[in-house]
Coordinates of C-alpha atoms and ligand atoms in Angstrom, one line a residue:
M127 CA -7.4 -60.8 1.7
E128 CA -6.4 -57.0 0.5
T129 CA -4.9 -54.6 3.1
T130 CA -4.7 -51.0 2.8
N131 CA -1.2 -50.4 3.4
P132 CA -0.7 -46.4 2.5
I133 CA 2.5 -44.9 2.4
P134 CA 2.1 -41.7 4.7
A135 CA 2.3 -38.5 3.2
L136 CA 5.7 -36.8 4.4
D137 CA 5.3 -33.9 6.1
Y138 CA 8.3 -32.0 4.8
E139 CA 9.0 -28.4 6.5
T140 CA 10.9 -25.7 4.6
V141 CA 14.1 -24.6 5.8
I142 CA 15.4 -20.7 4.2
G143 CA 18.0 -18.4 5.2
L144 CA 18.9 -15.2 3.6
E145 CA 22.1 -12.9 2.2
V146 CA 21.2 -10.5 2.1
H147 CA 24.0 -7.2 -0.1
A148 CA 23.2 -3.6 0.5
Q149 CA 25.2 -0.6 -0.7
L150 CA 26.4 1.8 1.5
R151 CA 25.2 5.4 1.4
T152 CA 29.1 6.5 1.6
R153 CA 30.5 9.3 -0.8
S154 CA 33.5 8.0 -2.6
K155 CA 34.1 4.0 -3.8
M156 CA 35.4 0.7 -1.3
Y157 CA 38.7 1.0 -1.1
C158 CA 39.2 4.4 -3.9
S159 CA 38.2 7.9 -4.2
C160 CA 35.4 7.0 -7.0
S161 CA 32.5 8.9 -6.3
S162 CA 30.0 6.3 -5.6
D163 CA 27.6 7.8 -6.4
Y164 CA 26.8 6.8 -10.2
A165 CA 23.2 6.7 -10.6
N166 CA 22.9 9.6 -13.2
A167 CA 26.2 9.2 -14.2
P168 CA 27.6 8.1 -17.9
P169 CA 28.9 4.8 -18.8
N170 CA 32.6 4.5 -17.2
T171 CA 32.9 8.3 -15.8
H172 CA 33.3 7.2 -12.6
V173 CA 36.4 4.8 -12.8
C174 CA 40.1 4.9 -12.0
P175 CA 43.0 2.3 -12.3
V176 CA 42.1 1.5 -9.0
C177 CA 38.7 0.5 -9.5
L178 CA 39.4 -0.7 -13.2
G179 CA 41.4 -3.5 -11.9
M180 CA 45.0 -2.2 -13.6
P181 CA 48.0 -4.1 -12.0
G182 CA 50.2 -2.4 -9.6
V183 CA 47.7 -0.3 -7.4
L184 CA 47.5 -0.1 -4.3
P185 CA 43.4 -0.1 -2.7
N186 CA 42.7 2.2 0.0
I187 CA 39.8 1.2 2.7
N188 CA 37.0 3.1 2.8
R189 CA 37.1 4.0 6.7
Q190 CA 33.0 5.2 6.5
A191 CA 32.2 1.8 5.0
V192 CA 33.7 0.4 7.4
E193 CA 32.1 2.3 10.4
Y194 CA 28.7 1.7 8.6
A195 CA 29.4 -1.7 8.7
M196 CA 29.9 -1.6 11.9
M197 CA 27.2 0.3 13.1
T198 CA 24.9 -2.3 11.3
A199 CA 26.3 -4.9 12.4
Q200 CA 26.0 -4.0 16.4
A201 CA 22.0 -2.8 15.2
L202 CA 21.9 -6.5 14.3
N203 CA 23.3 -7.4 18.4
C204 CA 26.5 -8.8 16.9
S205 CA 29.6 -8.7 18.4
I206 CA 32.5 -7.2 16.8
S207 CA 35.2 -8.4 15.3
Q208 CA 38.8 -7.1 17.3
Y209 CA 40.6 -9.0 14.3
T210 CA 39.0 -8.1 10.9
K211 CA 40.7 -8.8 7.6
F212 CA 39.6 -8.3 4.0
D213 CA 40.7 -11.3 1.4
R214 CA 40.3 -12.4 -2.4
K215 CA 38.0 -14.4 -3.8
N216 CA 38.8 -15.8 -7.0
Y217 CA 36.7 -16.6 -10.1
P218 CA 36.2 -15.3 -13.6
Y219 CA 33.1 -13.1 -14.5
P220 CA 33.5 -10.6 -17.2
D221 CA 32.2 -8.2 -14.6
L222 CA 34.7 -9.1 -11.9
M223 CA 37.8 -6.2 -13.5
K224 CA 40.4 -7.7 -11.0
G225 CA 39.6 -11.0 -11.6
Y226 CA 38.6 -11.2 -7.7
Q227 CA 36.9 -9.7 -4.9
I228 CA 38.0 -7.8 -2.3
S229 CA 35.3 -9.9 0.1
Q230 CA 35.6 -11.3 4.0
Y231 CA 35.8 -14.6 4.5
D232 CA 36.8 -16.4 7.8
Q233 CA 37.3 -12.7 10.0
P234 CA 33.7 -10.6 8.5
V235 CA 33.6 -7.2 10.4
G236 CA 30.3 -8.5 13.5
L237 CA 29.3 -12.0 14.2
G238 CA 26.3 -14.0 15.8
G239 CA 24.2 -11.4 15.8
W240 CA 19.9 -12.0 16.2
L241 CA 17.2 -9.7 14.8
N242 CA 13.1 -10.6 16.1
I243 CA 10.6 -11.3 13.4
E244 CA 7.1 -10.7 14.2
V245 CA 3.8 -13.4 12.0
N246 CA 0.7 -13.4 13.1
Q247 CA 1.1 -11.6 16.1
K248 CA 4.3 -13.9 17.7
I249 CA 7.7 -12.6 18.0
K250 CA 10.1 -14.8 16.5
R251 CA 14.0 -14.3 16.8
I252 CA 16.0 -15.4 13.7
G253 CA 20.1 -15.5 14.1
I254 CA 23.0 -13.2 12.0
T255 CA 25.6 -15.9 11.1
R256 CA 27.7 -12.7 10.4
V257 CA 27.9 -9.0 8.4
H258 CA 30.7 -8.8 6.4
Q259 CA 32.4 -6.2 3.8
E260 CA 33.0 -6.3 0.4
E261 CA 32.6 -4.4 -2.9
D262 CA 30.0 -4.4 -6.5
V263 CA 31.2 -5.6 -9.4
A264 CA 30.3 -4.0 -12.9
K265 CA 27.1 -3.9 -14.4
L266 CA 26.7 -6.2 -18.0
L267 CA 24.4 -5.1 -20.3
H268 CA 23.1 -7.8 -23.3
R269 CA 21.9 -6.3 -26.3
D270 CA 20.6 -8.0 -29.7
E271 CA 20.2 -5.9 -32.6
G272 CA 19.5 -7.8 -35.7
G273 CA 20.4 -11.2 -34.7
M274 CA 24.5 -9.3 -33.0
A275 CA 23.9 -10.3 -29.9
Y276 CA 27.4 -8.6 -27.7
S277 CA 27.4 -7.5 -24.3
L278 CA 28.7 -3.8 -22.9
V279 CA 30.9 -3.7 -19.3
D280 CA 30.0 -0.6 -16.8
V281 CA 32.2 -0.2 -14.6
N282 CA 30.8 2.6 -12.4
R283 CA 29.6 0.3 -9.6
S284 CA 32.9 -1.6 -9.7
G285 CA 34.2 -0.8 -6.2
V286 CA 31.0 0.7 -4.7
P287 CA 31.4 -0.5 -1.5
L288 CA 28.8 -4.0 -0.3
M289 CA 27.7 -5.5 2.5
E290 CA 26.7 -9.4 3.0
I291 CA 24.4 -9.9 5.8
V292 CA 23.9 -13.5 6.1
S293 CA 21.4 -14.9 8.0
E294 CA 20.9 -18.7 10.1
P295 CA 19.1 -21.1 8.3
D296 CA 16.3 -19.9 11.0
M297 CA 13.4 -19.1 8.4
R298 CA 10.7 -21.7 8.1
S299 CA 7.9 -20.3 5.8
A300 CA 7.9 -17.4 2.7
E301 CA 6.1 -14.9 5.9
E302 CA 8.8 -15.3 7.9
A303 CA 11.5 -15.0 4.7
R304 CA 9.9 -11.2 4.0
A305 CA 9.4 -10.8 7.8
Y306 CA 12.8 -10.7 8.2
L307 CA 13.6 -9.2 5.2
V308 CA 11.1 -5.7 5.8
K309 CA 12.9 -5.4 9.2
L310 CA 16.1 -5.8 8.1
H311 CA 15.5 -3.4 5.7
S312 CA 13.7 -0.6 8.2
I313 CA 16.5 -1.3 9.9
L314 CA 19.1 -0.3 7.4
R315 CA 17.2 2.9 6.5
Y316 CA 17.0 3.7 10.2
L317 CA 20.6 3.6 10.8
G318 CA 21.0 5.7 7.0
V319 CA 23.8 3.4 6.2
S320 CA 22.0 2.6 3.0
T321 CA 19.4 4.2 0.9
A322 CA 18.3 0.1 0.3
N323 CA 16.1 0.2 -2.2
M324 CA 15.7 -2.9 -3.6
E325 CA 14.1 -1.8 -7.3
E326 CA 16.8 0.5 -8.3
G327 CA 19.6 -3.0 -6.6
S328 CA 20.8 -1.9 -3.8
F329 CA 19.6 -4.0 -1.6
R330 CA 19.7 -7.2 -3.2
C331 CA 18.4 -10.3 -1.2
D332 CA 19.1 -14.7 -2.4
A333 CA 18.1 -17.1 -0.3
N334 CA 18.7 -20.5 0.5
I335 CA 16.2 -23.0 0.9
S336 CA 15.6 -26.2 1.6
I337 CA 13.2 -28.7 3.0
R338 CA 13.8 -31.6 5.4
P339 CA 11.3 -34.2 7.2
R340 CA 9.8 -32.9 10.0
G341 CA 11.5 -33.1 13.0
T342 CA 14.8 -34.5 11.4
D343 CA 17.7 -32.4 10.5
K344 CA 18.5 -33.3 7.7
L345 CA 18.2 -31.1 4.7
L346 CA 17.5 -33.3 1.6
A347 CA 19.3 -29.9 -1.3
K348 CA 20.3 -26.6 -0.6
V349 CA 18.6 -24.7 -3.2
E350 CA 19.9 -21.1 -4.0
V351 CA 17.0 -18.6 -5.8
K352 CA 18.2 -15.4 -6.8
N353 CA 16.6 -12.0 -8.8
M354 CA 14.1 -11.2 -6.9
N355 CA 13.5 -7.2 -6.7
S356 CA 11.1 -7.0 -4.3
F357 CA 9.7 -8.3 -1.2
R358 CA 6.4 -9.7 -3.2
A359 CA 8.8 -11.6 -5.0
V360 CA 11.1 -12.7 -2.5
F361 CA 8.0 -14.6 -1.3
R362 CA 6.1 -15.4 -3.9
A363 CA 9.9 -16.9 -4.9
L364 CA 9.8 -18.4 -2.0
E365 CA 7.1 -19.8 -1.4
Y366 CA 6.6 -21.2 -5.2
E367 CA 10.0 -23.0 -4.1
G368 CA 8.8 -25.1 -1.6
E369 CA 6.5 -26.3 -3.5
R370 CA 7.9 -27.3 -5.8
Q371 CA 10.1 -29.3 -3.9
R372 CA 7.1 -31.2 -2.5
K373 CA 6.1 -31.7 -5.7
V374 CA 9.6 -32.9 -6.6
L375 CA 9.9 -35.9 -3.9
S376 CA 5.9 -36.8 -3.9
Q377 CA 6.6 -37.5 -7.5
G378 CA 9.4 -40.1 -6.7
G379 CA 11.8 -37.2 -8.4
R380 CA 15.6 -36.2 -6.5
L381 CA 16.5 -33.2 -6.1
A382 CA 19.7 -31.3 -7.3
Q383 CA 22.3 -29.0 -5.5
E384 CA 21.2 -26.3 -7.5
T385 CA 21.0 -22.1 -8.4
R386 CA 18.0 -21.2 -9.2
G387 CA 16.1 -17.9 -10.7
W388 CA 13.2 -16.1 -10.2
V389 CA 11.4 -15.3 -13.5
E390 CA 8.5 -13.1 -12.4
P391 CA 6.3 -12.3 -15.3
E392 CA 6.3 -16.4 -15.6
G393 CA 6.0 -16.6 -11.6
K394 CA 8.4 -19.6 -11.3
T395 CA 12.0 -20.9 -10.8
V396 CA 13.9 -22.0 -13.2
S397 CA 16.9 -23.8 -12.9
Q398 CA 20.7 -21.5 -13.6
R399 CA 23.3 -24.6 -12.7
S400 CA 24.1 -26.8 -10.8
K401 CA 25.7 -27.2 -7.7
E402 CA 27.1 -30.0 -7.2
F403 CA 30.8 -29.2 -8.8
A404 CA 30.3 -26.0 -6.1
H405 CA 33.3 -23.1 -7.1
D406 CA 36.6 -22.8 -5.2
Y407 CA 36.9 -19.6 -4.2
R408 CA 40.9 -19.8 -3.3
Y409 CA 40.1 -17.6 -0.8
F410 CA 43.5 -15.8 0.6
P411 CA 44.1 -12.8 2.9
E412 CA 44.6 -9.4 0.7
P413 CA 48.3 -9.0 0.7
D414 CA 47.8 -5.5 0.3
L415 CA 45.0 -4.5 2.4
P416 CA 45.6 -3.9 6.6
P417 CA 43.4 -6.1 9.2
I418 CA 41.0 -4.0 11.0
T419 CA 41.4 -4.2 14.7
P420 CA 38.9 -2.0 16.0
S421 CA 39.8 -0.2 19.5
S422 CA 36.6 -0.4 22.3
A423 CA 36.9 3.2 21.7
W424 CA 36.0 3.4 18.2
V425 CA 33.4 0.8 18.9
E426 CA 31.6 2.2 21.6
N427 CA 31.7 6.2 19.5
V428 CA 29.7 4.0 16.7
R429 CA 27.8 2.6 18.9
A430 CA 26.8 6.2 20.2
M431 CA 25.9 6.8 16.8
L432 CA 23.1 4.5 16.5
P433 CA 19.8 6.4 16.5
E434 CA 16.7 5.0 18.2
L435 CA 16.0 1.4 16.4
P436 CA 12.3 0.0 14.6
E437 CA 11.3 -1.9 17.9
A438 CA 12.7 0.9 20.4
R439 CA 10.6 3.3 18.8
F440 CA 8.0 1.1 18.0
N441 CA 7.6 0.1 21.7
R442 CA 7.9 3.8 23.0
F443 CA 5.2 5.5 20.9
V444 CA 3.4 2.3 22.4
S445 CA 4.1 3.2 26.2
Q446 CA 4.6 7.2 24.9
F447 CA 1.4 8.1 22.7
G448 CA -0.5 5.4 24.1
L449 CA -1.4 4.3 20.9
P450 CA -2.6 0.4 19.6
V451 CA 0.0 -1.8 18.3
Y452 CA -1.5 -1.4 14.8
D453 CA -0.9 2.1 14.5
A454 CA 2.0 1.6 16.1
N455 CA 3.9 -0.7 13.4
L456 CA 2.4 1.7 10.6
L457 CA 4.5 4.6 12.2
T458 CA 7.7 3.1 13.3
E459 CA 7.9 1.1 9.9
N460 CA 10.5 3.9 8.4
R461 CA 12.0 6.6 9.8
E462 CA 10.8 9.3 8.1
T463 CA 7.0 8.8 8.8
A464 CA 7.6 8.0 12.9
E465 CA 10.1 11.3 12.9
Y466 CA 6.9 13.0 11.3
Y467 CA 4.4 11.9 12.9
E468 CA 6.2 13.1 16.6
L469 CA 6.6 16.5 14.5
L470 CA 3.1 16.6 14.6
V471 CA 2.3 15.6 17.9
S472 CA 4.4 17.9 19.0
S473 CA 3.8 20.5 17.1
D474 CA 0.0 20.7 19.7
P475 CA 0.3 18.9 22.9
E476 CA -3.7 19.6 22.9
V477 CA -4.3 17.5 20.4
S478 CA -4.8 13.7 21.1
P479 CA -1.6 12.0 19.4
K480 CA -4.0 8.9 18.9
E481 CA -6.1 11.2 15.8
I482 CA -3.1 12.6 15.0
S483 CA -2.6 8.6 14.3
N484 CA -5.2 8.3 12.1
W485 CA -5.8 10.9 9.6
L486 CA -1.9 9.7 9.1
V487 CA -2.3 6.3 8.5
G488 CA -5.8 7.2 7.4
A489 CA -6.5 10.4 5.1
A490 CA -2.3 11.3 4.2
A491 CA -1.6 7.7 3.6
G492 CA -4.7 7.8 1.0
I493 CA -3.4 10.7 -0.3
L494 CA 0.0 9.3 -0.8
N495 CA -1.1 5.6 -2.7
T496 CA -2.7 8.5 -5.1
S497 CA 0.0 10.8 -5.6
G498 CA 2.7 8.5 -5.4
C499 CA 4.6 11.0 -3.5
D500 CA 6.7 10.2 0.1
I501 CA 6.3 10.8 3.6
I502 CA 9.2 13.3 3.0
D503 CA 7.3 15.3 0.4
F504 CA 4.1 15.0 2.2
G505 CA 5.8 17.3 4.9
R506 CA 7.2 19.6 2.7
R507 CA 4.5 20.2 1.4
V508 CA 2.3 20.2 4.5
N509 CA 4.2 21.6 7.2
P510 CA 3.3 20.0 11.0
Q511 CA 2.4 22.2 12.9
N512 CA -0.7 23.2 9.7
F513 CA -1.3 19.0 10.1
T514 CA -2.4 19.4 13.1
A515 CA -4.1 22.1 13.3
L516 CA -6.9 21.0 10.7
V517 CA -6.8 17.9 13.2
K518 CA -7.4 20.4 15.2
L519 CA -10.1 22.0 13.6
V520 CA -12.2 19.0 13.5
S521 CA -12.1 17.7 16.4
K522 CA -13.3 21.2 18.0
A523 CA -15.5 20.8 15.4
V524 CA -15.4 23.4 13.3
I525 CA -15.4 21.1 9.8
N526 CA -16.0 18.1 10.5
S527 CA -14.6 15.1 9.4
G528 CA -15.7 14.4 5.5
T529 CA -14.6 17.8 4.3
G530 CA -11.4 17.9 6.5
K531 CA -10.5 15.0 4.0
V532 CA -11.4 17.7 2.0
V533 CA -9.6 20.7 3.5
L534 CA -6.1 18.0 3.0
E535 CA -6.2 17.1 -0.1
E536 CA -6.1 20.9 -0.7
M537 CA -3.6 21.5 1.4
F538 CA -1.1 19.1 -0.3
D539 CA -2.1 20.7 -3.4
S540 CA -1.4 24.1 -2.6
G541 CA 0.6 24.3 0.9
K542 CA -2.0 26.9 2.2
T543 CA -3.4 26.1 6.0
A544 CA -6.2 24.3 7.2
Q545 CA -7.6 27.8 7.7
T546 CA -7.1 29.7 4.8
I547 CA -8.7 26.9 2.9
I548 CA -11.8 27.3 5.9
N549 CA -12.3 31.0 4.8
E550 CA -11.3 30.8 1.4
K551 CA -13.9 27.9 -0.1
G552 CA -16.7 29.0 2.9
L553 CA -16.0 25.3 4.7
G554 CA -16.5 26.2 8.0
Q555 CA -19.7 25.5 10.8
I556 CA -22.3 27.7 10.3
S557 CA -22.7 29.7 13.7
D558 CA -24.0 32.7 12.7
T559 CA -27.6 32.7 13.9
S560 CA -29.5 34.7 11.4
E561 CA -28.1 32.5 8.5
L562 CA -29.5 29.2 10.7
E563 CA -32.6 31.6 11.2
T564 CA -33.7 32.0 7.6
A565 CA -32.5 28.3 6.9
A566 CA -35.1 27.3 10.3
F567 CA -37.9 29.3 8.6
E568 CA -37.4 27.8 5.7
V569 CA -38.0 24.8 6.4
I570 CA -40.9 25.4 8.6
R571 CA -42.6 26.8 5.9
D572 CA -41.1 23.8 3.3
N573 CA -42.8 20.6 5.6
P574 CA -45.9 21.4 6.9
Q575 CA -46.2 18.1 7.5
A576 CA -43.5 17.7 10.7
V577 CA -45.6 20.5 11.4
A578 CA -48.3 18.6 12.1
D579 CA -46.7 16.0 13.2
F580 CA -44.7 17.9 16.1
K581 CA -48.1 19.9 16.6
A582 CA -49.5 16.1 17.8
G583 CA -46.9 15.4 20.1
K584 CA -44.4 13.4 18.4
A585 CA -40.3 13.9 18.7
Q586 CA -39.4 12.3 15.9
A587 CA -40.8 15.4 14.3
V588 CA -37.6 18.0 15.4
K589 CA -35.2 15.7 14.5
F590 CA -36.9 15.4 10.4
M591 CA -36.9 19.0 10.6
V592 CA -32.9 19.4 12.5
G593 CA -32.1 16.7 10.0
Q594 CA -33.7 19.1 6.6
L595 CA -31.4 22.4 7.9
M596 CA -28.2 20.2 7.7
R597 CA -29.3 18.9 4.2
L598 CA -30.1 22.7 3.2
S599 CA -26.9 23.8 4.7
K600 CA -24.7 21.1 3.3
G601 CA -24.1 19.5 6.6
R602 CA -22.7 22.5 7.5
A603 CA -25.0 24.1 9.9
N604 CA -23.5 23.5 13.4
P605 CA -25.9 21.1 15.0
N606 CA -26.5 22.1 18.0
M607 CA -27.9 25.3 17.4
A608 CA -29.7 24.1 13.9
S609 CA -31.4 21.6 17.0
E610 CA -31.9 24.6 19.4
I611 CA -33.5 27.0 16.8
I612 CA -35.7 24.7 15.0
T613 CA -36.5 23.6 18.8
R614 CA -37.4 27.7 19.8
K615 CA -39.5 28.2 16.5
L616 CA -41.4 24.9 16.7
G617 CA -42.0 26.8 20.5
E618 CA -43.2 29.8 19.0
L619 CA -45.9 29.0 16.5
Ligands
ZN194 ZN1 38.0 4.5 -8.4

């Protein structure tokens, strides 16, 4: 007897939580007065006994960094701890000058927040577990000179304020993880607390990713993925890793608790170290730093410093300017674009906000793409009044939109006003009657067949000749006047 008893393919779901480290944009480091602006500094020039980890030194807390972390925590809807302290996280690694990192263990700055993401037109709330403060570590440079391998240490980065933002494991796909990161990135940039530049490492993301049979809450193995340096890398790495874990199980394998690194050129994750033996960081309270007990007045002052955040601005753009969701999303993703747009709109109330949006997300975005400029550079070259004046010239049909695009490019290159460029290049519509009459004369002279058609009562003939006139003027003839003059001249024949 034949039995068909297929083993049901298990339906797994992916569970993702993200840890983001963002460098804070303070002038000095977290626990000393060295400059934290080390980007173009020669190695080991922004150092002092504190960030070098010399024995017997005393750290100080950077108040600006604490306020930035409090701002972030509030923007992420966290509650601000009334008592927060620093802890030593002990681990031996050459990039850690002191042999421990001053971090926050059980009493972080902010707890229990959330942010909203939108995937496939659905809003989803992602929990924020905590926001805490710590310090960056030194940079190791690994060299290999003809088989002689060695490592160099650059301490400039050591002690730069870092903020860690830990999410709940609420994301169920690589798309959701990417949407979360984009949103968090946008919020930090709006707040101005971090440059949040992923390529430069001021915004770094580690991901915890597991799978589990759908409908259960038992995670199979927690895998941490590191080394993702762009939104795209995070997306690709998590897509790959979810698939890899499913494949291991479908082939009867066992998933290991481990840390894996994303290898961008190969498009895969590789095992870096096993997590079977979890680190014991032997956290204990930092004896050299006092705990922070922010007064409610301080917390409220910091709250008052919060700018309008992306979501609020999005909603306002939709309601105040009547923009479609698509436009409002593009315009509010970064603060600089949103601010430039508002300058454009306010520079001439007669021009419709939607038309301005079309030009900004269309032609201007095209120029940004090809030139590699950002919106701040663009705004320096094309000042808001001039841009809006151009949009108005097109909406008043002084020039057509094709010419408008050419004019905008020229404005971007030369900084001249639209009107100057139109005058200099003779790009304006021809509304000069005598010029148009001469052209109409030529069109009628050169198209006897169309004239005959007109006399035979074919209305199409007029349209054809207006088209010829437009062509003759390279599209610059005022179409209404052209039609009027052709019709009049034909009537006079
Ligand atoms: Zn220092």
